Each structure stands twice: as structure tokens, then as C-alpha cells.
Amino acid sequence: MTTLQPRTWAQQHIPEIGLGGVAIGNEFEYVTDEEAQATLEAAWQAGVRYYDVSPWYGLGLAERRYGMFLHNQKREDYIISSKVGKLLKAGKNNKGDEYYPYAHSPNNVIFDYTADGIKRSIEDSLQRLGIANIDIIYIHDLSPDNKLLEGKWLEQFAIAEKGAFPALSQLRDEGIIKAWGLGVNSPEPILKTMEVADPNVFLLASQYSLIDHAYALHHVFPEVRKRNLSLVMGSNFNAGFLSGGGRYNYDPKKPVLQAYLDKRDKLHTIAAAHQVDLRTASLQFALFPEVAVSAIPGAHTPAQVQQNVASLKVDIPDAFWQELKEQKLIEADAPVTANGK
């Protein structure tokens, strides 16, 4: 007989649907302040109460925009997460236009995974957000896919193991934050962190989608489950790819693999046959695993937010999921109902 583990803070408090901050930070295109505020207002009106952001998104722009909206709301009415590890420093000779050409930021990025660095990062984020505290802190992009670390992510991980990890655990134990983990696009640092520290929740980005999910399902989920931790699911559309975009994940210059294009075509064909919206299926698929507590699709228009919220209320026929398994488009053991939660 399986003994049920007690529900964690993340399981109890993080809402099922949130709003990711990449698009509001102008990563892919120019979004005006007015459009950003309208999107945040639409999210609030639609019942969204979890907001994820980072200093990296727009090099400060996304946090300022979130703050402009959220500082007018009651702090106890929403959950917010931000990220540490990338300190911003303004300067005349900066790489803002190189990193975020649509954000017009004067900032450079300094990687700092020390205890002092993450505390400074939290203080800076609070000032940009204009709020008194942040609920969840994710250590950002401490990962082999982070090109700006120039292949030295393990060296930075060693710094975080002695600095950021224990510092965040202390901040959590003192009640200054509620939870911490990593926000990364690859599994290695998540698995490694679980071995050496006591995180609560991970932002699993770009790792569990209809296009690519086998490794997370078979290697990350069992370890998360064993430790009674939780996952927030990010980039479940592969940064817009599954909703019709031309890029796959976050590198618009990298050619999309033909295998991914072919798989998307097959998914679209089956979705159309079952009268299913592929965006809706992608979002629900991310939330089916019992280790997933929330999905945080990004949006830069009110309509996108409203579509994301509406997607959770749609009934998708079992036959659709069954055909995906029969066609080997998703793993045979991938959860396709929410009954396991």
C-alpha cells in the first residue's frame, strides 16, 4: 500500500495556471508598455494569480512592467516568482541591444551564484517590482545550454552549491521566501541539485512538451516524485513552436530540426481530425503529470492570456490521446488525464 506524502507548500499554494514573463520582456518582438499593462490586466481579470518573471527578461524591463501592475494589487492575493544568478549593471557600453534588441535596456549581465550575489539580486528585483517580498526564487540558467557561461556551468554550479543553495534554504527557513529551486532548460542541473541541496520546486522549461518529453518523464519525474518535490512547467509550446511559431525554443537563429517540423505536422493533422486545438492540448499535456503544479505560458496580448486560461476548461476526447500513443507521437506511459493528481 502506497503511503501518501503530505502536500507541500508548492502543491498547496501555486495556482495551476500562471503567466510567464518572457514575452512581456520583449524577447521576441516589441511590446509597448500599454500593451504589457493590458495583458497583465487581462490575466488578473481572467483569474490568473501566479506571475513568473526574471531580471533577465528584457534586462529588467519585465520586472518593472510586472511591478507597475502588481504593486496596485493586494500582496496576499497572488504568488510571484523571480530568478537569481544574473545581476544587472547599467553602463554606457552595454550589450543590451545584443541580448534583447527590442527591450532598449542599458544593462549588462554579471553572473553571480554566490550567497551575496543572490541576496543582491533579490534586493534589486524587489526594487524593480515595487513589492516587499517574493514567494519563489529560481536560480536561473545554471545549465549547460547557457552559452554565456562559456561551457563553465559546472564551475558555476560548484559556486552555487556553496553559496546560493544554502543561502536560499536559509531565506526559506527564515520565512523571507516560501520556496526555491532552479529555472533551467536542461535536466542535468535539476538532477544534480536534488543530490546536494534541499530545494522545493523547479521550473522545468523546454523539457516537457508534445514535441519532446521522454527524458523528463523517465528520468526527472521519478527523482522529483521520490523527494516529494514539485515542478512548474515552462515553455510547453516550445516558445511558440506548437502554437504556430517559426522558432523552436529560445534561439530564433537556430534552424528547426526537420524531425520537429514533421512531428508538428502530424500532431496538427491528428488534432484537426479530433477537432482539438493543439495549443490547448499542449497546455493540458504539461499539467497531467502529478508532479506538475502549474504551467506558465507567456503572453503579450490579452487574447493570448484569455486563450490560455480557457484551454484548461476544454474537454479533449480520450481518442485523441490514444491516437497520439498509437502513432508513437507521445510516450506510451505519458499521463493523459489529470486523475493522477
Tab-separated table of C-alpha atoms in Angstrom:
chain	number	residue	atom	x	y	z
A	1	MET	CA	0.000	0.000	0.000
A	2	THR	CA	1.393	3.391	-1.024
A	3	THR	CA	1.705	5.977	1.737
A	4	LEU	CA	0.623	9.410	0.583
A	5	GLN	CA	3.164	12.121	1.346
A	6	PRO	CA	1.956	15.385	2.901
A	7	ARG	CA	1.167	18.167	0.468
A	8	THR	CA	3.981	20.648	0.127
A	9	TRP	CA	3.743	24.442	0.120
A	10	ALA	CA	4.071	24.409	-3.679
A	11	GLN	CA	1.281	21.868	-4.063
A	12	GLN	CA	-0.988	23.852	-1.778
A	13	HIS	CA	-0.326	27.384	-2.946
A	14	ILE	CA	0.914	27.606	-6.544
A	15	PRO	CA	-2.061	28.081	-8.908
A	16	GLU	CA	-2.498	25.718	-11.846
A	17	ILE	CA	-2.140	28.450	-14.445
A	18	GLY	CA	0.292	31.345	-14.363
A	19	LEU	CA	1.740	33.985	-16.653
A	20	GLY	CA	5.327	33.695	-17.858
A	21	GLY	CA	7.263	36.920	-18.304
A	22	VAL	CA	9.457	36.351	-21.357
A	23	ALA	CA	7.132	37.996	-23.886
A	24	ILE	CA	6.410	40.958	-21.615
A	25	GLY	CA	10.171	41.463	-21.511
A	26	ASN	CA	10.183	41.950	-25.311
A	27	GLU	CA	12.343	38.922	-26.072
A	28	PHE	CA	10.844	38.142	-29.465
A	29	GLU	CA	9.193	41.370	-30.551
A	30	TYR	CA	8.470	44.921	-29.442
A	31	VAL	CA	5.601	45.210	-26.969
A	32	THR	CA	4.605	48.663	-25.740
A	33	ASP	CA	4.137	49.499	-22.072
A	34	GLU	CA	0.430	49.942	-22.750
A	35	GLU	CA	0.150	46.504	-24.373
A	36	ALA	CA	2.048	44.917	-21.495
A	37	GLN	CA	-0.224	46.513	-18.907
A	38	ALA	CA	-3.322	45.454	-20.847
A	39	THR	CA	-2.019	41.875	-20.896
A	40	LEU	CA	-1.381	41.872	-17.145
A	41	GLU	CA	-4.822	43.375	-16.516
A	42	ALA	CA	-6.423	40.690	-18.702
A	43	ALA	CA	-4.555	37.993	-16.787
A	44	TRP	CA	-5.820	39.338	-13.484
A	45	GLN	CA	-9.380	39.616	-14.754
A	46	ALA	CA	-9.184	36.032	-16.043
A	47	GLY	CA	-8.254	34.809	-12.574
A	48	VAL	CA	-4.508	34.312	-13.061
A	49	ARG	CA	-2.795	34.647	-9.696
A	50	TYR	CA	0.691	33.287	-10.362
A	51	TYR	CA	3.227	35.508	-12.074
A	52	ASP	CA	6.728	34.414	-13.090
A	53	VAL	CA	9.418	36.871	-14.077
A	54	SER	CA	13.183	37.338	-14.089
A	55	PRO	CA	15.771	40.128	-14.199
A	56	TRP	CA	16.927	38.537	-17.468
A	57	TYR	CA	13.618	39.115	-19.284
A	58	GLY	CA	14.198	42.370	-21.075
A	59	LEU	CA	17.161	43.025	-18.744
A	60	GLY	CA	14.883	44.494	-16.101
A	61	LEU	CA	12.004	45.527	-18.344
A	62	ALA	CA	9.674	42.638	-17.460
A	63	GLU	CA	10.115	43.116	-13.706
A	64	ARG	CA	9.385	46.840	-14.000
A	65	ARG	CA	6.253	46.121	-16.005
A	66	TYR	CA	5.046	43.442	-13.597
A	67	GLY	CA	5.710	45.840	-10.740
A	68	MET	CA	3.722	48.643	-12.337
A	69	PHE	CA	0.695	46.372	-12.315
A	70	LEU	CA	1.154	44.219	-9.227
A	71	HIS	CA	2.020	46.968	-6.762
A	72	ASN	CA	-1.608	48.086	-7.107
A	73	GLN	CA	-2.897	44.644	-6.057
A	74	LYS	CA	-3.093	43.217	-2.549
A	75	ARG	CA	0.121	41.313	-1.971
A	76	GLU	CA	-1.645	38.366	-0.348
A	77	ASP	CA	-3.789	37.844	-3.442
A	78	TYR	CA	-1.098	36.488	-5.758
A	79	ILE	CA	2.046	34.349	-5.943
A	80	ILE	CA	5.144	35.677	-7.681
A	81	SER	CA	8.440	34.066	-8.601
A	82	SER	CA	11.588	35.670	-9.880
A	83	LYS	CA	15.114	34.489	-10.517
A	84	VAL	CA	18.667	34.998	-9.332
A	85	GLY	CA	22.144	34.416	-10.715
A	86	LYS	CA	22.139	37.239	-13.265
A	87	LEU	CA	22.879	40.641	-11.796
A	88	LEU	CA	22.141	43.694	-13.920
A	89	LYS	CA	24.557	46.586	-14.133
A	90	ALA	CA	23.818	49.683	-16.174
A	91	GLY	CA	26.577	51.200	-18.246
A	92	LYS	CA	27.173	53.260	-21.356
A	93	ASN	CA	28.973	50.418	-23.123
A	94	ASN	CA	26.478	47.608	-22.648
A	95	LYS	CA	25.252	44.583	-24.559
A	96	GLY	CA	21.564	45.270	-24.008
A	97	ASP	CA	20.798	45.553	-27.702
A	98	GLU	CA	22.657	42.312	-28.391
A	99	TYR	CA	20.796	40.320	-25.734
A	100	TYR	CA	17.366	41.974	-26.053
A	101	PRO	CA	17.177	44.193	-29.154
A	102	TYR	CA	13.509	45.052	-28.532
A	103	ALA	CA	13.931	45.996	-24.853
A	104	HIS	CA	16.258	49.010	-25.212
A	105	SER	CA	17.929	48.238	-21.900
A	106	PRO	CA	21.109	49.975	-20.659
A	107	ASN	CA	22.136	46.883	-18.687
A	108	ASN	CA	24.892	44.329	-18.851
A	109	VAL	CA	24.633	40.937	-17.155
A	110	ILE	CA	27.004	39.674	-14.479
A	111	PHE	CA	26.676	36.043	-13.456
A	112	ASP	CA	26.857	35.660	-9.685
A	113	TYR	CA	25.733	32.462	-7.948
A	114	THR	CA	27.323	33.323	-4.598
A	115	ALA	CA	25.278	33.886	-1.445
A	116	ASP	CA	25.919	37.636	-1.590
A	117	GLY	CA	25.103	37.684	-5.290
A	118	ILE	CA	21.696	36.095	-4.944
A	119	LYS	CA	20.796	38.334	-1.997
A	120	ARG	CA	21.761	41.385	-4.046
A	121	SER	CA	19.700	40.036	-6.942
A	122	ILE	CA	16.618	39.625	-4.742
A	123	GLU	CA	17.010	43.165	-3.393
A	124	ASP	CA	17.322	44.555	-6.923
A	125	SER	CA	14.255	42.618	-8.078
A	126	LEU	CA	12.185	43.894	-5.166
A	127	GLN	CA	13.062	47.452	-6.126
A	128	ARG	CA	12.130	46.916	-9.776
A	129	LEU	CA	8.911	45.132	-8.794
A	130	GLY	CA	7.989	47.642	-6.112
A	131	ILE	CA	6.828	44.930	-3.701
A	132	ALA	CA	8.005	43.790	-0.271
A	133	ASN	CA	8.703	40.118	-0.863
A	134	ILE	CA	8.963	37.375	-3.488
A	135	ASP	CA	7.410	33.958	-2.900
A	136	ILE	CA	9.603	31.703	-5.043
A	137	ILE	CA	13.200	32.169	-6.153
A	138	TYR	CA	14.582	30.168	-9.057
A	139	ILE	CA	18.321	30.066	-9.765
A	140	HIS	CA	18.370	30.990	-13.430
A	141	ASP	CA	20.123	29.256	-16.326
A	142	LEU	CA	22.712	27.421	-14.234
A	143	SER	CA	22.762	24.961	-17.069
A	144	PRO	CA	24.935	23.525	-19.874
A	145	ASP	CA	22.765	25.194	-22.535
A	146	ASN	CA	23.601	28.678	-21.208
A	147	LYS	CA	26.071	29.857	-23.861
A	148	LEU	CA	27.026	32.917	-21.831
A	149	LEU	CA	28.653	30.645	-19.236
A	150	GLU	CA	31.086	29.589	-21.990
A	151	GLY	CA	30.955	25.907	-21.085
A	152	LYS	CA	31.799	26.519	-17.434
A	153	TRP	CA	28.443	25.704	-15.899
A	154	LEU	CA	29.870	23.049	-13.582
A	155	GLU	CA	32.290	25.607	-12.154
A	156	GLN	CA	29.380	27.949	-11.550
A	157	PHE	CA	27.365	25.072	-10.082
A	158	ALA	CA	30.136	24.479	-7.537
A	159	ILE	CA	29.907	28.147	-6.546
A	160	ALA	CA	26.123	27.875	-6.193
A	161	GLU	CA	26.411	24.695	-4.142
A	162	LYS	CA	28.436	26.564	-1.526
A	163	GLY	CA	26.727	29.926	-1.940
A	164	ALA	CA	23.267	30.242	-3.484
A	165	PHE	CA	21.852	26.883	-2.356
A	166	PRO	CA	22.397	27.217	1.405
A	167	ALA	CA	21.593	30.933	1.318
A	168	LEU	CA	18.211	30.293	-0.294
A	169	SER	CA	17.461	27.476	2.140
A	170	GLN	CA	18.202	29.880	4.985
A	171	LEU	CA	15.974	32.578	3.490
A	172	ARG	CA	13.201	29.989	3.162
A	173	ASP	CA	13.658	28.707	6.705
A	174	GLU	CA	13.524	32.288	7.996
A	175	GLY	CA	10.259	32.870	6.106
A	176	ILE	CA	11.694	35.544	3.809
A	177	ILE	CA	10.833	33.400	0.772
A	178	LYS	CA	8.452	30.446	0.591
A	179	ALA	CA	10.342	28.137	-1.781
A	180	TRP	CA	13.339	27.879	-4.087
A	181	GLY	CA	14.723	25.785	-6.907
A	182	LEU	CA	16.233	26.096	-10.368
A	183	GLY	CA	14.770	27.527	-13.544
A	184	VAL	CA	16.602	25.772	-16.377
A	185	ASN	CA	16.144	24.365	-19.875
A	186	SER	CA	18.013	21.089	-19.344
A	187	PRO	CA	17.719	18.221	-16.850
A	188	GLU	CA	21.298	17.781	-15.623
A	189	PRO	CA	21.350	20.665	-13.121
A	190	ILE	CA	17.952	19.683	-11.705
A	191	LEU	CA	19.076	16.119	-11.057
A	192	LYS	CA	22.373	17.323	-9.618
A	193	THR	CA	20.746	19.878	-7.309
A	194	MET	CA	18.429	17.276	-5.808
A	195	GLU	CA	21.507	15.288	-4.777
A	196	VAL	CA	23.288	18.112	-2.943
A	197	ALA	CA	20.624	20.518	-1.650
A	198	ASP	CA	17.044	20.769	-0.378
A	199	PRO	CA	15.041	22.698	-2.987
A	200	ASN	CA	11.236	22.732	-3.116
A	201	VAL	CA	10.194	23.374	-6.693
A	202	PHE	CA	11.838	23.527	-10.109
A	203	LEU	CA	10.860	25.500	-13.169
A	204	LEU	CA	11.168	22.790	-15.810
A	205	ALA	CA	11.486	24.811	-19.015
A	206	SER	CA	11.540	23.412	-22.575
A	207	GLN	CA	11.697	19.833	-21.318
A	208	TYR	CA	8.125	18.550	-21.280
A	209	SER	CA	6.091	19.205	-24.384
A	210	LEU	CA	4.283	17.228	-27.053
A	211	ILE	CA	7.455	17.502	-29.134
A	212	ASP	CA	9.997	16.393	-26.529
A	213	HIS	CA	9.211	14.838	-23.142
A	214	ALA	CA	10.692	11.331	-22.845
A	215	TYR	CA	13.741	12.202	-20.773
A	216	ALA	CA	11.818	14.312	-18.283
A	217	LEU	CA	9.146	11.629	-17.962
A	218	HIS	CA	11.533	8.746	-17.361
A	219	HIS	CA	14.451	10.372	-15.541
A	220	VAL	CA	13.487	13.690	-13.937
A	221	PHE	CA	9.965	12.885	-12.770
A	222	PRO	CA	10.911	9.755	-10.764
A	223	GLU	CA	13.526	11.689	-8.790
A	224	VAL	CA	11.161	14.601	-8.179
A	225	ARG	CA	8.443	12.184	-7.103
A	226	LYS	CA	10.749	10.294	-4.749
A	227	ARG	CA	11.611	13.501	-2.918
A	228	ASN	CA	8.056	14.877	-2.896
A	229	LEU	CA	9.102	17.962	-4.832
A	230	SER	CA	7.119	19.864	-7.457
A	231	LEU	CA	7.532	21.171	-10.979
A	232	VAL	CA	6.332	24.349	-12.625
A	233	MET	CA	6.109	23.663	-16.358
A	234	GLY	CA	7.532	26.298	-18.686
A	235	SER	CA	7.765	26.689	-22.464
A	236	ASN	CA	5.191	23.998	-23.079
A	237	PHE	CA	4.632	25.381	-26.577
A	238	ASN	CA	8.422	25.261	-27.135
A	239	ALA	CA	8.495	29.068	-27.147
A	240	GLY	CA	5.584	29.282	-29.585
A	241	PHE	CA	6.556	26.447	-31.912
A	242	LEU	CA	3.485	24.339	-31.098
A	243	SER	CA	1.213	27.353	-31.452
A	244	GLY	CA	2.458	28.051	-34.967
A	245	GLY	CA	5.700	29.966	-34.463
A	246	GLY	CA	8.734	29.639	-36.676
A	247	ARG	CA	11.346	29.134	-33.941
A	248	TYR	CA	11.903	26.160	-31.646
A	249	ASN	CA	12.572	27.171	-28.037
A	250	TYR	CA	14.575	30.338	-27.457
A	251	ASP	CA	17.094	30.629	-30.263
A	252	PRO	CA	15.456	32.239	-33.313
A	253	LYS	CA	18.694	31.911	-35.310
A	254	LYS	CA	18.963	28.153	-34.867
A	255	PRO	CA	17.307	26.159	-37.676
A	256	VAL	CA	14.389	23.997	-36.557
A	257	LEU	CA	15.114	20.287	-36.967
A	258	GLN	CA	13.108	18.698	-39.761
A	259	ALA	CA	12.055	15.954	-37.353
A	260	TYR	CA	10.354	18.564	-35.158
A	261	LEU	CA	8.609	20.145	-38.134
A	262	ASP	CA	7.393	16.733	-39.292
A	263	LYS	CA	6.162	15.851	-35.824
A	264	ARG	CA	4.288	19.124	-35.531
A	265	ASP	CA	2.597	18.459	-38.867
A	266	LYS	CA	1.473	15.026	-37.653
A	267	LEU	CA	0.212	16.480	-34.387
A	268	HIS	CA	-1.755	19.117	-36.289
A	269	THR	CA	-3.294	16.505	-38.565
A	270	ILE	CA	-4.480	14.326	-35.693
A	271	ALA	CA	-5.672	17.335	-33.714
A	272	ALA	CA	-7.735	18.533	-36.668
A	273	ALA	CA	-9.262	15.075	-37.113
A	274	HIS	CA	-10.425	15.122	-33.488
A	275	GLN	CA	-11.383	18.820	-33.568
A	276	VAL	CA	-8.778	19.612	-30.937
A	277	ASP	CA	-6.798	22.841	-30.670
A	278	LEU	CA	-3.121	21.884	-30.491
A	279	ARG	CA	-2.347	24.799	-28.166
A	280	THR	CA	-4.965	23.557	-25.752
A	281	ALA	CA	-3.666	20.001	-25.941
A	282	SER	CA	-0.095	21.192	-25.371
A	283	LEU	CA	-1.041	23.096	-22.239
A	284	GLN	CA	-3.146	20.312	-20.757
A	285	PHE	CA	-0.471	17.720	-21.541
A	286	ALA	CA	2.026	19.680	-19.444
A	287	LEU	CA	-0.278	19.605	-16.428
A	288	PHE	CA	-1.232	15.923	-16.494
A	289	PRO	CA	1.808	14.587	-14.555
A	290	GLU	CA	1.120	14.554	-10.823
A	291	VAL	CA	4.486	16.235	-10.182
A	292	ALA	CA	3.344	19.306	-12.148
A	293	VAL	CA	1.695	22.013	-10.057
A	294	SER	CA	1.460	24.782	-12.638
A	295	ALA	CA	2.019	25.797	-16.244
A	296	ILE	CA	3.159	29.340	-17.044
A	297	PRO	CA	2.651	30.093	-20.733
A	298	GLY	CA	3.831	33.501	-21.811
A	299	ALA	CA	1.613	36.079	-23.478
A	300	HIS	CA	1.904	39.600	-24.775
A	301	THR	CA	-1.745	40.264	-25.669
A	302	PRO	CA	-4.962	39.978	-23.664
A	303	ALA	CA	-6.331	37.479	-26.199
A	304	GLN	CA	-3.418	35.099	-25.629
A	305	VAL	CA	-3.944	35.152	-21.879
A	306	GLN	CA	-7.646	34.518	-22.271
A	307	GLN	CA	-6.984	31.611	-24.641
A	308	ASN	CA	-4.547	30.028	-22.199
A	309	VAL	CA	-6.994	30.204	-19.307
A	310	ALA	CA	-9.841	28.907	-21.459
A	311	SER	CA	-7.698	25.973	-22.601
A	312	LEU	CA	-7.783	24.418	-19.140
A	313	LYS	CA	-11.577	24.156	-19.285
A	314	VAL	CA	-11.770	22.275	-22.576
A	315	ASP	CA	-12.616	18.567	-22.647
A	316	ILE	CA	-10.258	16.744	-25.011
A	317	PRO	CA	-11.508	13.331	-26.178
A	318	ASP	CA	-9.598	10.293	-24.940
A	319	ALA	CA	-9.405	9.088	-28.540
A	320	PHE	CA	-7.091	11.981	-29.385
A	321	TRP	CA	-4.533	10.986	-26.770
A	322	GLN	CA	-4.888	7.332	-27.659
A	323	GLU	CA	-4.105	8.026	-31.308
A	324	LEU	CA	-1.046	10.029	-30.345
A	325	LYS	CA	0.204	6.985	-28.444
A	326	GLU	CA	-0.683	4.581	-31.246
A	327	GLN	CA	1.240	6.766	-33.697
A	328	LYS	CA	4.136	6.919	-31.205
A	329	LEU	CA	3.980	10.696	-31.118
A	330	ILE	CA	3.933	10.658	-27.317
A	331	GLU	CA	5.373	8.111	-24.913
A	332	ALA	CA	3.189	5.104	-24.147
A	333	ASP	CA	3.354	5.845	-20.398
A	334	ALA	CA	2.856	9.602	-20.649
A	335	PRO	CA	-0.047	10.717	-18.402
A	336	VAL	CA	-3.049	11.824	-20.450
A	337	THR	CA	-5.548	12.515	-17.683
A	338	ALA	CA	-5.488	14.661	-14.594
A	339	ASN	CA	-6.761	11.824	-12.414
A	340	GLY	CA	-3.306	11.078	-11.027
A	341	LYS	CA	-3.163	14.335	-9.136
